[in-house]
mmCIF file of C-alpha atoms in Angstrom:
data_model
loop_
_atom_site.group_PDB
_atom_site.id
_atom_site.type_symbol
_atom_site.label_atom_id
_atom_site.label_comp_id
_atom_site.label_asym_id
_atom_site.label_seq_id
_atom_site.Cartn_x
_atom_site.Cartn_y
_atom_site.Cartn_z
ATOM 1 C CA MET A 1 126.270 143.339 75.549
ATOM 2 C CA ASN A 2 123.846 146.419 74.326
ATOM 3 C CA ASP A 3 124.450 149.989 75.140
ATOM 4 C CA LEU A 4 121.435 150.106 77.576
ATOM 5 C CA LEU A 5 122.739 147.133 79.615
ATOM 6 C CA LYS A 6 126.325 148.324 79.583
ATOM 7 C CA ILE A 7 125.235 151.944 80.839
ATOM 8 C CA HIS A 8 122.901 150.073 83.659
ATOM 9 C CA ARG A 9 125.864 147.622 84.560
ATOM 10 C CA ILE A 10 127.922 151.002 84.776
ATOM 11 C CA ILE A 11 125.770 152.595 86.914
ATOM 12 C CA GLU A 12 125.047 149.511 89.199
ATOM 13 C CA GLY A 13 128.775 149.126 89.429
ATOM 14 C CA ALA A 14 129.167 152.345 90.833
ATOM 15 C CA ILE A 15 126.747 152.155 93.229
ATOM 16 C CA VAL A 16 127.531 148.917 94.509
ATOM 17 C CA GLY A 17 131.326 149.517 94.254
ATOM 18 C CA LEU A 18 131.917 146.885 91.730
ATOM 19 C CA ASP A 19 135.103 145.441 90.804
ATOM 20 C CA SER A 20 136.755 142.046 89.295
ATOM 21 C CA ASP A 21 137.278 141.074 92.594
ATOM 22 C CA ILE A 22 133.682 140.616 93.557
ATOM 23 C CA VAL A 23 133.122 138.495 90.338
ATOM 24 C CA LEU A 24 136.480 136.698 91.100
ATOM 25 C CA ASN A 25 135.424 135.917 94.606
ATOM 26 C CA GLY A 26 132.145 134.476 93.578
ATOM 27 C CA TRP A 27 129.745 137.070 94.686
ATOM 28 C CA CYS A 28 126.361 137.951 93.244
ATOM 29 C CA LEU A 29 125.142 141.702 93.220
ATOM 30 C CA PRO A 30 122.397 142.576 95.503
ATOM 31 C CA ASP A 31 119.420 143.556 93.456
ATOM 32 C CA GLY A 32 116.283 145.842 93.873
ATOM 33 C CA ILE A 33 115.283 146.738 97.448
ATOM 34 C CA ASN A 34 118.253 144.635 98.730
ATOM 35 C CA LEU A 35 120.463 147.147 96.665
ATOM 36 C CA ASN A 36 118.879 149.961 98.265
ATOM 37 C CA SER A 37 119.951 148.229 101.835
ATOM 38 C CA TYR A 38 123.522 147.648 100.627
ATOM 39 C CA ILE A 39 123.982 151.415 99.907
ATOM 40 C CA LYS A 40 123.105 152.362 103.151
ATOM 41 C CA PHE A 41 125.156 149.399 104.564
ATOM 42 C CA LYS A 42 128.047 150.392 102.852
ATOM 43 C CA ALA A 43 128.213 154.142 103.700
ATOM 44 C CA ASN A 44 131.093 155.419 105.107
ATOM 45 C CA SER A 45 132.781 152.078 105.219
ATOM 46 C CA THR A 46 136.599 151.349 105.171
ATOM 47 C CA LYS A 47 136.586 147.768 104.203
ATOM 48 C CA SER A 48 136.981 146.147 100.794
ATOM 49 C CA ASN A 49 133.974 145.442 98.570
ATOM 50 C CA VAL A 50 134.416 141.833 98.637
ATOM 51 C CA GLU A 51 134.405 142.204 102.740
ATOM 52 C CA LEU A 52 131.451 144.309 102.970
ATOM 53 C CA LEU A 53 129.295 142.242 100.420
ATOM 54 C CA GLU A 54 130.068 138.966 102.473
ATOM 55 C CA LEU A 55 129.416 141.067 105.841
ATOM 56 C CA PHE A 56 125.916 142.291 104.264
ATOM 57 C CA TYR A 57 124.674 138.852 103.377
ATOM 58 C CA ARG A 58 125.714 137.466 106.599
ATOM 59 C CA ARG A 59 123.780 139.937 108.619
ATOM 60 C CA GLU A 60 120.912 140.624 106.228
ATOM 61 C CA PHE A 61 120.734 136.884 105.670
ATOM 62 C CA ASN A 62 116.956 136.235 106.456
ATOM 63 C CA THR A 63 115.770 139.262 104.337
ATOM 64 C CA THR A 64 118.002 139.225 101.566
ATOM 65 C CA VAL A 65 118.708 135.759 100.633
ATOM 66 C CA LEU A 66 116.601 133.403 102.880
ATOM 67 C CA ALA A 67 113.316 134.672 102.254
ATOM 68 C CA LYS A 68 113.807 134.328 98.073
ATOM 69 C CA LEU A 69 115.336 130.628 98.717
ATOM 70 C CA ASN A 70 111.876 129.750 100.705
ATOM 71 C CA ARG A 71 109.667 131.416 98.155
ATOM 72 C CA PRO A 72 108.279 128.500 95.930
ATOM 73 C CA SER A 73 108.998 128.431 92.395
ATOM 74 C CA LEU A 74 108.271 126.319 89.563
ATOM 75 C CA ILE A 75 112.181 126.529 88.387
ATOM 76 C CA LEU A 76 112.913 124.471 91.297
ATOM 77 C CA ILE A 77 111.585 120.557 90.405
ATOM 78 C CA SER A 78 111.389 117.685 92.805
ATOM 79 C CA PRO A 79 113.968 116.649 94.546
ATOM 80 C CA TYR A 80 115.490 119.876 94.166
ATOM 81 C CA ASP A 81 113.081 121.650 95.884
ATOM 82 C CA LEU A 82 113.296 119.405 98.923
ATOM 83 C CA MET A 83 117.126 119.129 98.471
ATOM 84 C CA LEU A 84 117.210 122.969 99.250
ATOM 85 C CA LYS A 85 115.447 122.899 102.005
ATOM 86 C CA GLU A 86 117.380 120.212 103.517
ATOM 87 C CA VAL A 87 120.883 122.213 102.770
ATOM 88 C CA ILE A 88 119.393 125.389 104.622
ATOM 89 C CA THR A 89 119.041 123.452 107.670
ATOM 90 C CA ALA A 90 122.584 121.970 107.256
ATOM 91 C CA TYR A 91 124.157 125.278 106.792
ATOM 92 C CA GLU A 92 122.228 126.656 109.809
ATOM 93 C CA LEU A 93 123.590 123.776 111.725
ATOM 94 C CA GLY A 94 127.143 124.275 110.546
ATOM 95 C CA TYR A 95 127.481 121.091 108.226
ATOM 96 C CA PHE A 96 129.184 123.144 105.437
ATOM 97 C CA ASN A 97 131.115 120.231 103.751
ATOM 98 C CA ILE A 98 127.589 118.227 103.280
ATOM 99 C CA CYS A 99 126.073 121.630 101.378
ATOM 100 C CA ILE A 100 128.115 122.318 98.468
ATOM 101 C CA PRO A 101 127.900 119.099 96.273
ATOM 102 C CA SER A 102 124.121 119.675 96.890
ATOM 103 C CA LEU A 103 124.302 123.324 96.199
ATOM 104 C CA PHE A 104 125.962 122.633 93.081
ATOM 105 C CA SER A 105 123.439 119.963 91.926
ATOM 106 C CA ILE A 106 120.679 122.461 92.878
ATOM 107 C CA ILE A 107 122.183 125.164 90.670
ATOM 108 C CA GLU A 108 122.640 122.909 87.498
ATOM 109 C CA ALA A 109 119.011 121.973 87.788
ATOM 110 C CA MET A 110 118.067 125.482 87.750
ATOM 111 C CA LEU A 111 120.263 126.189 85.077
ATOM 112 C CA VAL A 112 118.164 123.751 82.775
ATOM 113 C CA PHE A 113 115.503 126.188 82.902
ATOM 114 C CA LEU A 114 117.229 129.488 83.184
ATOM 115 C CA ALA A 115 119.792 128.777 80.487
ATOM 116 C CA ASN A 116 118.841 125.950 78.056
ATOM 117 C CA ASP A 117 114.696 126.102 78.153
ATOM 118 C CA GLY A 118 114.038 122.829 80.180
ATOM 119 C CA ASP A 119 116.238 120.994 77.887
ATOM 120 C CA PHE A 120 117.937 118.364 79.800
ATOM 121 C CA THR A 121 120.405 117.219 77.252
ATOM 122 C CA LYS A 122 122.165 120.469 77.122
ATOM 123 C CA ILE A 123 125.135 121.134 79.446
ATOM 124 C CA ARG A 124 126.474 124.712 78.022
ATOM 125 C CA TYR A 125 124.968 126.603 80.508
ATOM 126 C CA ILE A 126 127.122 129.615 79.207
ATOM 127 C CA HIS A 127 126.124 129.669 75.774
ATOM 128 C CA GLY A 128 122.621 129.013 76.751
ATOM 129 C CA LEU A 129 122.617 132.274 78.992
ATOM 130 C CA ASN A 130 124.323 134.385 76.317
ATOM 131 C CA ASN A 131 121.316 133.223 73.906
ATOM 132 C CA THR A 132 118.737 134.461 76.702
ATOM 133 C CA LEU A 133 120.492 137.811 76.969
ATOM 134 C CA GLU A 134 120.384 138.014 73.149
ATOM 135 C CA LEU A 135 116.597 137.598 72.873
ATOM 136 C CA PRO A 136 114.866 140.305 71.135
ATOM 137 C CA GLY A 137 111.991 140.272 73.068
ATOM 138 C CA ASN A 138 113.977 140.663 76.276
ATOM 139 C CA SER A 139 113.994 144.635 77.195
ATOM 140 C CA ASN A 140 113.857 144.320 80.687
ATOM 141 C CA ILE A 141 117.226 145.889 81.340
ATOM 142 C CA GLU A 142 117.535 144.948 85.220
ATOM 143 C CA LEU A 143 116.631 141.414 84.395
ATOM 144 C CA LYS A 144 119.509 141.338 81.685
ATOM 145 C CA SER A 145 121.954 142.937 84.166
ATOM 146 C CA LYS A 146 120.809 140.108 86.698
ATOM 147 C CA LEU A 147 121.468 137.763 83.868
ATOM 148 C CA HIS A 148 124.641 138.893 83.005
ATOM 149 C CA ASN A 149 125.930 138.990 86.704
ATOM 150 C CA ILE A 150 124.734 135.110 87.067
ATOM 151 C CA LYS A 151 126.270 134.060 83.717
ATOM 152 C CA GLU A 152 129.893 135.736 85.061
ATOM 153 C CA ILE A 153 129.558 133.659 88.179
ATOM 154 C CA VAL A 154 128.515 130.570 86.867
ATOM 155 C CA GLU A 155 131.442 130.804 84.491
ATOM 156 C CA ASN A 156 133.697 131.560 87.337
ATOM 157 C CA TYR A 157 132.470 128.407 89.247
ATOM 158 C CA PHE A 158 131.831 125.823 86.231
ATOM 159 C CA GLN A 159 135.387 126.733 84.563
ATOM 160 C CA LYS A 160 137.606 123.453 83.568
ATOM 161 C CA ILE A 161 140.346 122.725 85.699
ATOM 162 C CA GLU A 162 143.121 120.333 85.790
ATOM 163 C CA PHE A 163 143.355 117.419 87.970
ATOM 164 C CA ASN A 164 147.118 116.482 88.190
ATOM 165 C CA SER A 165 147.599 118.792 90.959
ATOM 166 C CA GLU A 166 147.706 117.562 94.504
ATOM 167 C CA VAL A 167 146.954 121.210 95.750
ATOM 168 C CA SER A 168 143.106 121.862 95.936
ATOM 169 C CA SER A 169 142.211 125.691 94.618
ATOM 170 C CA SER A 170 141.026 127.502 97.486
ATOM 171 C CA LYS A 171 138.246 128.619 94.656
ATOM 172 C CA LEU A 172 135.195 126.805 94.921
ATOM 173 C CA ASN A 173 134.869 124.991 91.666
ATOM 174 C CA ARG A 174 132.115 122.638 90.748
ATOM 175 C CA HIS A 175 134.169 120.004 88.869
ATOM 176 C CA GLU A 176 136.389 119.654 91.845
ATOM 177 C CA SER A 177 133.625 119.277 93.955
ATOM 178 C CA ALA A 178 131.762 116.863 91.432
ATOM 179 C CA HIS A 179 134.807 114.445 91.259
ATOM 180 C CA GLY A 180 136.238 114.540 94.311
ATOM 181 C CA ARG A 181 139.242 116.649 94.217
ATOM 182 C CA LYS A 182 138.731 118.858 96.824
ATOM 183 C CA VAL A 183 141.355 119.024 99.486
ATOM 184 C CA GLY A 184 140.474 120.131 102.636
ATOM 185 C CA SER A 185 136.972 121.825 104.208
ATOM 186 C CA TYR A 186 134.737 123.982 102.734
ATOM 187 C CA ASN A 187 133.048 126.815 105.132
ATOM 188 C CA LYS A 188 130.270 128.993 105.819
ATOM 189 C CA THR A 189 131.401 131.584 103.205
ATOM 190 C CA ASP A 190 131.670 129.022 100.036
ATOM 191 C CA CYS A 191 127.992 127.624 101.078
ATOM 192 C CA LEU A 192 126.920 131.654 101.280
ATOM 193 C CA LYS A 193 128.067 132.461 97.796
ATOM 194 C CA LEU A 194 125.957 129.458 96.631
ATOM 195 C CA LEU A 195 123.238 130.208 98.302
ATOM 196 C CA VAL A 196 123.145 133.907 97.399
ATOM 197 C CA LEU A 197 123.268 132.655 93.753
ATOM 198 C CA ILE A 198 120.411 130.340 93.902
ATOM 199 C CA SER A 199 118.374 133.421 95.594
ATOM 200 C CA VAL A 200 119.126 135.398 92.737
ATOM 201 C CA ILE A 201 118.392 133.048 89.904
ATOM 202 C CA LYS A 202 114.812 132.339 91.917
ATOM 203 C CA SER A 203 114.253 135.983 91.583
ATOM 204 C CA CYS A 204 114.463 136.123 87.874
ATOM 205 C CA TYR A 205 111.296 134.407 87.806
ATOM 206 C CA ASN A 206 107.787 135.292 89.095
ATOM 207 C CA ASN A 207 106.470 131.783 89.844
#
């Protein structure tokens, strides 16, 4: 991480109240105008940063998340563009268990372009995101900070886990979902975290 990006992340962290729990809990940070809204929202609150961020995304879902999800984007190819619309409907109806496998699939389809330049043969998303961050022509610090946040969250959700335990982890994990190892139900918070991640990935593109 270069010096300018480090400075931007420090300032961003000071404003948002960034701590390791936010990343470990799988929340992406608000950006742009949403960051200004969040600053006003969190003023004088005694809740933890994790609680505040979830409450903010729930209350301001239509403007901070849904607006980005509904925006047409070339990064979402068929059938994942339609799948996202169906997931949003299921989310609003409270069908959370059916949402998670689809959301992870949508995220991987987007990472093919964000991390691996459209190469469908590559699955090393963290390596690809690191390469994108280190591109010499990428001087947009706000975009770099967003990419770094995406990388942290993806690394959290896509980490390998052992399948020899009968007790499912309470944390979201792509491999656990994809390979049928989840024990218990998913909930609204699980879905919201992944919807926020998708909205942030989409915001990296103008089209």
